[in-house]
XYZ file of C-alpha atoms in Angstrom:
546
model
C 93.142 171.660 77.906
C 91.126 169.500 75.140
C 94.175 169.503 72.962
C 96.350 168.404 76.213
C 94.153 165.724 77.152
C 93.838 164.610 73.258
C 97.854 164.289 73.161
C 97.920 162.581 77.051
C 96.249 159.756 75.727
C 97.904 159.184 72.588
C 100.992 159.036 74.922
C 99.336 156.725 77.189
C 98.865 154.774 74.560
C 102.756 154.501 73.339
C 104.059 155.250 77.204
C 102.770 152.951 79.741
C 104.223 149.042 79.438
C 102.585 146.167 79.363
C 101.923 144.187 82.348
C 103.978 141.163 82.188
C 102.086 138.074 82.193
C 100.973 136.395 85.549
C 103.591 134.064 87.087
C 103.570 130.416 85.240
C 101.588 127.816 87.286
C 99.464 128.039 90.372
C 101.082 128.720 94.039
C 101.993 125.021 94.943
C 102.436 123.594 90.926
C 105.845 122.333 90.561
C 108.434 124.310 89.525
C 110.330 123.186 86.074
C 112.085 120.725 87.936
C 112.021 117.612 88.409
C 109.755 115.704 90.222
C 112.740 114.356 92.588
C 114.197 117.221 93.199
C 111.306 119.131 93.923
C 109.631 116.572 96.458
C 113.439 116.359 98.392
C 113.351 119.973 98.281
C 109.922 120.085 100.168
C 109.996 116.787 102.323
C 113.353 117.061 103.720
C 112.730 119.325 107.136
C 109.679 117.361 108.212
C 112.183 113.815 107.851
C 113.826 113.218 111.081
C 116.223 110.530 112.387
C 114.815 108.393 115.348
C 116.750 106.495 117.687
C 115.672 104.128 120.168
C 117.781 103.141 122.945
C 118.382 99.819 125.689
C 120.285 100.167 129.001
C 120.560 97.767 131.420
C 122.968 96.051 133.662
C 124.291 92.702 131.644
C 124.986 89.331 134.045
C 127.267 86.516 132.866
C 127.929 83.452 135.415
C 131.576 82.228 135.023
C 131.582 78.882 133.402
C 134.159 75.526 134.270
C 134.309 72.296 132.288
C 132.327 69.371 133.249
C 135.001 66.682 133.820
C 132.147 63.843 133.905
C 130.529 64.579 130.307
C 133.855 66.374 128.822
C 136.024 62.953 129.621
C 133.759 61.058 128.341
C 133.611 63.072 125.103
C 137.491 62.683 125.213
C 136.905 58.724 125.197
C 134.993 59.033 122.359
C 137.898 61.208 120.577
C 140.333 58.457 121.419
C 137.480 55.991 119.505
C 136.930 58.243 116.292
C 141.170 58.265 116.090
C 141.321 54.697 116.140
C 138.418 53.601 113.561
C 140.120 55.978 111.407
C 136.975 58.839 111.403
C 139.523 61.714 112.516
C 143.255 62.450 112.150
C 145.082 61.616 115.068
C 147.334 64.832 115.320
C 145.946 67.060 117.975
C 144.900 70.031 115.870
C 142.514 67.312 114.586
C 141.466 66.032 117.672
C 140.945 69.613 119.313
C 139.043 70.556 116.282
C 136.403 67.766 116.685
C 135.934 68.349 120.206
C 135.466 71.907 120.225
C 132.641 71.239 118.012
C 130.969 68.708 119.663
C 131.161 71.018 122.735
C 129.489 74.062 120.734
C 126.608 71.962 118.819
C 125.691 71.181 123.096
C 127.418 73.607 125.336
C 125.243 73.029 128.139
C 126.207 69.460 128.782
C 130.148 70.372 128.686
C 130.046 73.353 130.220
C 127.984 74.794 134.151
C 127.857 77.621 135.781
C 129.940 78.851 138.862
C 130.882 81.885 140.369
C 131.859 84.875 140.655
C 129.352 86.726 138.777
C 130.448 88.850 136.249
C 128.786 92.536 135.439
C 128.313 94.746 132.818
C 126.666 97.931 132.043
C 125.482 98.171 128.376
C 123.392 99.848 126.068
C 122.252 98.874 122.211
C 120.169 100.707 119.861
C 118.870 101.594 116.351
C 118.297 103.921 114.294
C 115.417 104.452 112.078
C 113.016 106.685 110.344
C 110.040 109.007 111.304
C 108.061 112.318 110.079
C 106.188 114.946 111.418
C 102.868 115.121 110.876
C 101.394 117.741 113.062
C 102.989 121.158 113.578
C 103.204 120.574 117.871
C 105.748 117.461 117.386
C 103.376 114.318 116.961
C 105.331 112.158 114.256
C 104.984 108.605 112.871
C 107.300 105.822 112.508
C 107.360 101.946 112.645
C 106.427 99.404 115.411
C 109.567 97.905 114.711
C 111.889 101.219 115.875
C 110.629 101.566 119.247
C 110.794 98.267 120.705
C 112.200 94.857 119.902
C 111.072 91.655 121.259
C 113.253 89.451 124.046
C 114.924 87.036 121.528
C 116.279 90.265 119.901
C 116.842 92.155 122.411
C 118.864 89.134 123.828
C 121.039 89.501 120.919
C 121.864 92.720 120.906
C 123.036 93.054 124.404
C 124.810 89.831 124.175
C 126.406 91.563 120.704
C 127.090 94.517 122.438
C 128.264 93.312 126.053
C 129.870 89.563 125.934
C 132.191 90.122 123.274
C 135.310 90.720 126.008
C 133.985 88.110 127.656
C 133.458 85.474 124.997
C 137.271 86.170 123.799
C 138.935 85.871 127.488
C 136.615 82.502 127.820
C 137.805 81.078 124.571
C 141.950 81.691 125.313
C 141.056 80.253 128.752
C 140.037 77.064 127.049
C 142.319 76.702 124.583
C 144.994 76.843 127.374
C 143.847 73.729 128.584
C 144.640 71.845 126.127
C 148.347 71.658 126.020
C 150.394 71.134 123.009
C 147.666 73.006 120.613
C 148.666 75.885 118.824
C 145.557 78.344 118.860
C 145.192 78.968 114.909
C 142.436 81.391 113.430
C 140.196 78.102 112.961
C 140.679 76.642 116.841
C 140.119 80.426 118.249
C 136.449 80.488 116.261
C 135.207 77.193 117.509
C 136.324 78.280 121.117
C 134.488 81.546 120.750
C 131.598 80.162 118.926
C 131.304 77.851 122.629
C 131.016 80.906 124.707
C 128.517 82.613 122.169
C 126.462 80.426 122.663
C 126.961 79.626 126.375
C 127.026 83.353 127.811
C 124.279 84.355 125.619
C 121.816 81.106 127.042
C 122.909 82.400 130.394
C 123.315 86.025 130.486
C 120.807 88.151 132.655
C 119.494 91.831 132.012
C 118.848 94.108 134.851
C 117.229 97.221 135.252
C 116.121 97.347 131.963
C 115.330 101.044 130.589
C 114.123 102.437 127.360
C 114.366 105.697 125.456
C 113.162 107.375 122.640
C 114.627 110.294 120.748
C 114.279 112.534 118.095
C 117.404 114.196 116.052
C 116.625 117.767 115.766
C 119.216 120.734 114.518
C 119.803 123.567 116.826
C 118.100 127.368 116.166
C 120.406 128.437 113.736
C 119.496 125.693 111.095
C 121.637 123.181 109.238
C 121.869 119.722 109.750
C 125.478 120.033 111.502
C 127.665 118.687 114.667
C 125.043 121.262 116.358
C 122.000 118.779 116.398
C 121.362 117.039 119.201
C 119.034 114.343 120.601
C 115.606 115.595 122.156
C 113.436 113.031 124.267
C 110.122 111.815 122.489
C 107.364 110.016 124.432
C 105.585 106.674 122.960
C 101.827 107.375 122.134
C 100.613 104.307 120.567
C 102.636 101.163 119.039
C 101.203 98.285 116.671
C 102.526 95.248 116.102
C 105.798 94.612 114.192
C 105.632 92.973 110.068
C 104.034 91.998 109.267
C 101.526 93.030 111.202
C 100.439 96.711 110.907
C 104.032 98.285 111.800
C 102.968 101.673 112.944
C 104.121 103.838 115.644
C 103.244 107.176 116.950
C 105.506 109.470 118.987
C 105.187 112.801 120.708
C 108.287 115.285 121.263
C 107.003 117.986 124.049
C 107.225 121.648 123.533
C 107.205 122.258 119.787
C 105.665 124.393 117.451
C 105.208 125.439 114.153
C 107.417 121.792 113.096
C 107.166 121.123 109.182
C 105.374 118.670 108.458
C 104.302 116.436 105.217
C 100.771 115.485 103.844
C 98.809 112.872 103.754
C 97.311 111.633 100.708
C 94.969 108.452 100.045
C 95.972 104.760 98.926
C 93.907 105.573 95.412
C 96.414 108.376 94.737
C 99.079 105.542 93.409
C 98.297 102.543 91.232
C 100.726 99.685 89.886
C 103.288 101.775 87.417
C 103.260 104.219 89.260
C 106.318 105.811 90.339
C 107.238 105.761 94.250
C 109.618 107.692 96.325
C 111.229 107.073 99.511
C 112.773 109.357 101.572
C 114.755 108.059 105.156
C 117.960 107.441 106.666
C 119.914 104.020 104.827
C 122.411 102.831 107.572
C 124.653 102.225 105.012
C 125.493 105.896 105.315
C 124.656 106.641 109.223
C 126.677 103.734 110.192
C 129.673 104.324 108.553
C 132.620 106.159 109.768
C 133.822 108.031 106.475
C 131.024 110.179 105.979
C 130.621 113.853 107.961
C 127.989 114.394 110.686
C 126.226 116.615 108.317
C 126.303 114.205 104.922
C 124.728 111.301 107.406
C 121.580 113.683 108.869
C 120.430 114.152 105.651
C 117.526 111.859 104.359
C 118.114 110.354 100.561
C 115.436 109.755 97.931
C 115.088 106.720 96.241
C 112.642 106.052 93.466
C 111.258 103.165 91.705
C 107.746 102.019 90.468
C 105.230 100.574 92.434
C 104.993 96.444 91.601
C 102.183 95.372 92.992
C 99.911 95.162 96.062
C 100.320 92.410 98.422
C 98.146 91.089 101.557
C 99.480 89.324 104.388
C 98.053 86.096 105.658
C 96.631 88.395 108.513
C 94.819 90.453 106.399
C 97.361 93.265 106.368
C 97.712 95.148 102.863
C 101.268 96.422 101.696
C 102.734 97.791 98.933
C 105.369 95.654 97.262
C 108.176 98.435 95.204
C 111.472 98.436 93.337
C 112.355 101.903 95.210
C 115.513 101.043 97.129
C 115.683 100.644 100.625
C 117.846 99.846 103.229
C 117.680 99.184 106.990
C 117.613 102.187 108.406
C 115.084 103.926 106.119
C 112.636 101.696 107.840
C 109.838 104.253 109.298
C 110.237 106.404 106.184
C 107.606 108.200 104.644
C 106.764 107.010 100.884
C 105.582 109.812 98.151
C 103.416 110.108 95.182
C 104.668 112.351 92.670
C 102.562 115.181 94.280
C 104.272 115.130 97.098
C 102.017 113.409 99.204
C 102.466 110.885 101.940
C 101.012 107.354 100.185
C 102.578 104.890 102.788
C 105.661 103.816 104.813
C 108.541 101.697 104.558
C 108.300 98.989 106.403
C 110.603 96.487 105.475
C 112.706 94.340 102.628
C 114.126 91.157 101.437
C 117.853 90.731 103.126
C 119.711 88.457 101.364
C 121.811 85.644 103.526
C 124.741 88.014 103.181
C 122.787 90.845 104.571
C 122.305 92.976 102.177
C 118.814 94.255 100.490
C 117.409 93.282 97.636
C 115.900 96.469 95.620
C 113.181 94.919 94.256
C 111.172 93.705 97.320
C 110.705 96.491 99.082
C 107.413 96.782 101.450
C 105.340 99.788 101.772
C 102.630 100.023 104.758
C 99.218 101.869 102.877
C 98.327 105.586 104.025
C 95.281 104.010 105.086
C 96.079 101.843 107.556
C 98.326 105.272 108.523
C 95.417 107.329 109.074
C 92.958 104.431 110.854
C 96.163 104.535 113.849
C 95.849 108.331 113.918
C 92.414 108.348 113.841
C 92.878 105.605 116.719
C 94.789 108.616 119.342
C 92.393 110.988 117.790
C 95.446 113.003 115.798
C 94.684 115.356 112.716
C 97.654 115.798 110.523
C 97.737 119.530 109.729
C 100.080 121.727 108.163
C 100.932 124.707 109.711
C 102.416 128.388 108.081
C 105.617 127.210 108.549
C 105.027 124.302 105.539
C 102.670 126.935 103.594
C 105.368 129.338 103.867
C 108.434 127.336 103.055
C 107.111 125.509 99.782
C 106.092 128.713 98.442
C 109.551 130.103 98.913
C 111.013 126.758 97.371
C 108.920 127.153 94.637
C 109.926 130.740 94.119
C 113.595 129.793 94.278
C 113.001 127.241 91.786
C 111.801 129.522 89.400
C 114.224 131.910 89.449
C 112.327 134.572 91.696
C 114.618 134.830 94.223
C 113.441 138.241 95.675
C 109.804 137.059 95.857
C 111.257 133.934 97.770
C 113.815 135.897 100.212
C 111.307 137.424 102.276
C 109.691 133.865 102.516
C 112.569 131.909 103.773
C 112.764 134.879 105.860
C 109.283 133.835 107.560
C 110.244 130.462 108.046
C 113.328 130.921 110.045
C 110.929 133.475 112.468
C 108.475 131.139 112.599
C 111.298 127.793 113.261
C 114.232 128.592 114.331
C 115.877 125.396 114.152
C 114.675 124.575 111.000
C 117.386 122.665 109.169
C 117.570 123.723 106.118
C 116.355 127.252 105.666
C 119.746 129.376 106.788
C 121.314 127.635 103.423
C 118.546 128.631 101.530
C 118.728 132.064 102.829
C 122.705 132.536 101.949
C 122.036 131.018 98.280
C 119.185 132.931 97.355
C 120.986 136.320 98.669
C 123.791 135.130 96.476
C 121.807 134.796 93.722
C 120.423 138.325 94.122
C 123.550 139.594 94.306
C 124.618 137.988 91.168
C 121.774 139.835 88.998
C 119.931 136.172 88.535
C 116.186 137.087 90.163
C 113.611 137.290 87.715
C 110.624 137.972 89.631
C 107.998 139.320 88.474
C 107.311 143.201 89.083
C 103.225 143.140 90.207
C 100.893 144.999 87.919
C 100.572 147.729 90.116
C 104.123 148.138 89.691
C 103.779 148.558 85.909
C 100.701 150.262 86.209
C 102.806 153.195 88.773
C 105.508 153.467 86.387
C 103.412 154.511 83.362
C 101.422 156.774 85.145
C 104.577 158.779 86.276
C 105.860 158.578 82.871
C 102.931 159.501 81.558
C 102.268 162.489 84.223
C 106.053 163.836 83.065
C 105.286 163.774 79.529
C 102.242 165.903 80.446
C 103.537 168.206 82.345
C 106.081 168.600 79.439
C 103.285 169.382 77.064
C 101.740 172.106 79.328
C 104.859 174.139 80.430
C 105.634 174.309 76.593
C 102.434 175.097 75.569
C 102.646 177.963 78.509
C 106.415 178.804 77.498
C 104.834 179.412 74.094
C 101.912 181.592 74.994
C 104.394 183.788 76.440
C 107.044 184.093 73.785
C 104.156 185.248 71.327
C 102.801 188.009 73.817
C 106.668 189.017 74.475
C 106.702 189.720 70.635
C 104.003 191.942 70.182
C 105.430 193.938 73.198
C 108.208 195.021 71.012
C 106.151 195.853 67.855
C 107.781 199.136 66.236
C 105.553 202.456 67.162
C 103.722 204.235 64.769
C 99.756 204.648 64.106
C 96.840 202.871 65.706
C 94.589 202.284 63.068
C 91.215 203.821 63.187
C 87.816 200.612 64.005
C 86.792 199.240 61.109
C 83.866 201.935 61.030
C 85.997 205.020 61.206
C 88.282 204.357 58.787
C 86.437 205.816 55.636
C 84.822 208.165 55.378
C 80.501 208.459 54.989
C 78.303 210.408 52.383
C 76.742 213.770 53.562
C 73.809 213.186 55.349
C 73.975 210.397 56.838
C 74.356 209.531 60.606
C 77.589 208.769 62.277
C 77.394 204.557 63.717
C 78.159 203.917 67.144
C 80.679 200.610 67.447
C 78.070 197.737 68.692
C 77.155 197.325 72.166
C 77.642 193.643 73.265
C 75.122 191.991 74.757
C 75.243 191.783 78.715
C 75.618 188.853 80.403
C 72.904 186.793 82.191
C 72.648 184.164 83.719
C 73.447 180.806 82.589
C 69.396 179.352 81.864
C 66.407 181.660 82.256
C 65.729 183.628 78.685
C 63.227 184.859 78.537
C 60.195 182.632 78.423
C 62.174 179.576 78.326
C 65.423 178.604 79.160
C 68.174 179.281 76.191
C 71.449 178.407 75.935
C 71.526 176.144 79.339
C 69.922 172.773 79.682
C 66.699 171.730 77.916
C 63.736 171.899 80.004
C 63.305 169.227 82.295
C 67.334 167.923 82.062
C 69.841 168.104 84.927
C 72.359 170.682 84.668
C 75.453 169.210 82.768
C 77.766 172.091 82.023
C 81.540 172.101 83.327
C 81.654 168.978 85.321
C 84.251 166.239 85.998
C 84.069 162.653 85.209
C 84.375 160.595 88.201
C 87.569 158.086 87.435
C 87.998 154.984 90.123
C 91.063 153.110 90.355
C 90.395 150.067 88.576
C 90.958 146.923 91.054
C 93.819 144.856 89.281
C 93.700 141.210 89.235
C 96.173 139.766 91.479
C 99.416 137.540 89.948
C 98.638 134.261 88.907
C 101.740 133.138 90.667
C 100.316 133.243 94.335
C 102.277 135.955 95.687
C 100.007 138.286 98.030
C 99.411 141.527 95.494
């Protein structure tokens, strides 16, 4: 058994692999992508579009001319004609009238009845992100609530429209002999913009708050729907501190994003916004599912600005647009360092890139701390970035049973089914390259090594018996005489007796001391055993539970 043991380890040595080297990077280092694509990967489920919402009952009196004022302002029509200060054809004369009407509507123009009714509704959409695992999530002041003036605008936007167009014709037929060109229509309209909008009532005014969430099955699809979300605390619009938290009712395990600290980013830095741009969510040529899917801008952070209240910002050449207005605003570690508040509009409308205004994690976590909320991330986050990680590095089986978790654990979470499909597909197509745990390696040289043995042994015992089998079939003949017999001894002298071999005692006492067993005063170390313990094996270095 020496010589077997001698030989085991030499095979040992030559058998059993070697342990492949711990997984690159610690359990939530970044994957060799890149930093974009990594932080969309991670941020996207805990991004949610918010709506807010306005019904009411819109009131618009009926209007009639003011013969008084409006023949007067006819007299005056007849005066500008004859010094020469307006053309005297009546396309020129309606022109100047209908816009000395508009510039003071209520002097040409009262109200009378009947009343006319509306129902309406107006809206936007914006921005917000979990922060909490049991639905609290943050977005701006300015996407719950609007203030009158605005909120003026938008109904009258939404609800005098029909109105302002049936007023205009109605005027315009009045004055007989014009021919209603594209020019003459838009002054008349422009009157009852103005008029209808000074005059229009709102009644029973009501307000709503929603969350878009997908339905259990995941995906961002025709499936989501809008779930109610109650207002917890509201600041005060930009640029004041534009902060808003909401709670949605009944959730659990939500993904959710963390929050850093404003020293985390510095001027050069580069910033990244993730939201909802209207550009996208407001048009009609994109798919359900393209528009209820955040994008990620990037850009470098310019400088930090102060209001004349007092109220710090972030001033960045990420790109915005309205819409991504609530949006939470990353450092490249994927943490939350503000929120987009708001940008420069140009007087077309549309928004300059580099003027973009980020509200400090700060002020972010002094509003929190306000309502007494912790942001916490629960084992639905922990779970899911590992996986992503995993995927991203090619270790598709390691990150399978992951996603697997996450979809137990949320249901509806929007993104995790894909994930899912394309890392099964990936599987499938030979492309994992996780690695096997030490154990593993460790298991598969032992029973390698443990057949080789065995090997060794059964010849070695196939052997023993081939040899004895051959001197069974030796030819017969004569046994030779002992050594001592076989010559013989001069006369006289006595015949020897073979030796006697000494009887066995046993193993110590010898007389007066002890002999061939252990020295006096020494334990007893004949045929043991060594004592082998499994060695305890250092777990990966990627994370994964060993």
């Amino acid at each position: 058994m020496t010589k077997i043991a001698a030989v085991a380890a030499a095979v040992a040595a030559v058998a059993l692999p070697a342990a492949p080297a711990a997984a690159d990077g610690a359990p939530d280092e970044r994957p060799d992508v890149s930093v974009g694509t990594w932080l969309a990967a991670r941020t996207q489920p805990a991004v949610q579009l918010t709506s807010f919402t306005y019904t009411g009952t819109v009131a618009v009196p009926t209007s009639t001319i003011n013969e008084t004022t409006f023949n007067a302002l006819t007299q005056q029509a007849v005066d500008a004609v004859q010094a020469g200060k307006i053309s005297s054809d009546e396309r020129s004369i309606a022109k100047w009238l209908f816009q000395r009407i508009a510039a003071d509507v209520d002097t040409y123009l009262t109200e009378t009845t009947p009343e006319r009714t509306v129902e309406a509704e107006v809206g936007g959409l914006c921005t917000g992100w979990w922060v909490t695992p049991d639905g609290y999530m943050v977005t701006g002041a300015h996407c719950v609530q609007v203030g009158e003036t605005e909120l003026s605008q938008l109904f009258a936007q939404q609800a005098l429209a029909k109105f302002n167009e049936q007023d205009a014709k109605e005027i315009i037929a009045g004055l007989q002999g014009i021919e209603a060109d594209e020019e003459i229509l838009k002054l008349a309209q422009q009157i009852y913009v103005t008029f209808n909008t000074g005059h229009m009532k709102i009644r029973n005014l009501q307000q709503s708050l929603s969350v878009l969430q997908s339905l259990p099955g995941g995906g961002v699809d025709k499936t989501a729907k809008a779930t109610p979300a109650e207002l917890v605390s509201v600041g005060e619009s930009y640029p004041g501190k534009d902060f808003a938290l909401l709670k949605v009712n009944g959730q659990q395990n939500l993904p959710t994003v963390p929050l850093g600290d404003d020293a985390d980013v510095r001027t050069g830095d580069t910033l990244y916004i993730s939201g909802f741009p209207g550009l996208v969510t407001n048009t009609p040529f994109f798919s359900l599912e393209s528009k209820l899917e955040p994008a990620l801008t990037e850009g470098p952070y310019n400088a930090k600005r102060t209001t004349q209240t007092g109220v710090p910002y972030i001033q960045t050449q990420a790109p915005s647009y309205q819409g991504n207005s609530g949006g939470p605003v990353f450092s490249k570690d994927g943490k939350v360092i503000g929120m987009l508040i708001a940008g420069t509009v140009s007087a077309g409308g549309e928004a300059s890139e580099s003027e973009s205004f980020v509200l400090p994690v700060s002020i972010i976590k002094e509003k929190l701390g306000e309502k007494n909320v912790k942001p916490a991330q629960g084992v639905t986050t922990t779970r899911y970035n590992e996986a992503v990680n995993d995927y991203f590095r090619n270790y598709y089986e390691d990150a399978l049973p992951k996603f697997r978790e996450v979809q137990a654990l949320f249901p509806n979470h929007p993104y995790v089914a894909k994930y899912i499909s394309d890392t099964q597909a990936a599987i499938s197509a030979g492309k994992d390259e996780s690695p096997r745990p030490i154990l593993m390696w460790v298991l598969i040289g032992a029973g390698a090594l443990l057949v080789i043995v065995l090997a060794v042994v059964l010849a070695k015992v196939l052997g023993r018996r081939r040899r004895r089998a051959a001197a069974a079939h030796a030819p017969y003949g004569a046994v030779p005489s002992p050594p001592w017999q076989q010559h013989p001894l001069p006369s006289g002298q006595a015949q020897v007796s073979p030796p006697v071999p000494p009887a066995y005692q046993p193993y110590g006492y010898n007389g007066s001391n002890y002999g061939h067993g252990p020295q006096a005063g020494q334990p007893y170390l004949g045929d043991q055993t060594r004592d082998v313990r499994y060695g305890q094996f250092s777990p990966p270095q990627d994370g994964r539970p060993s």
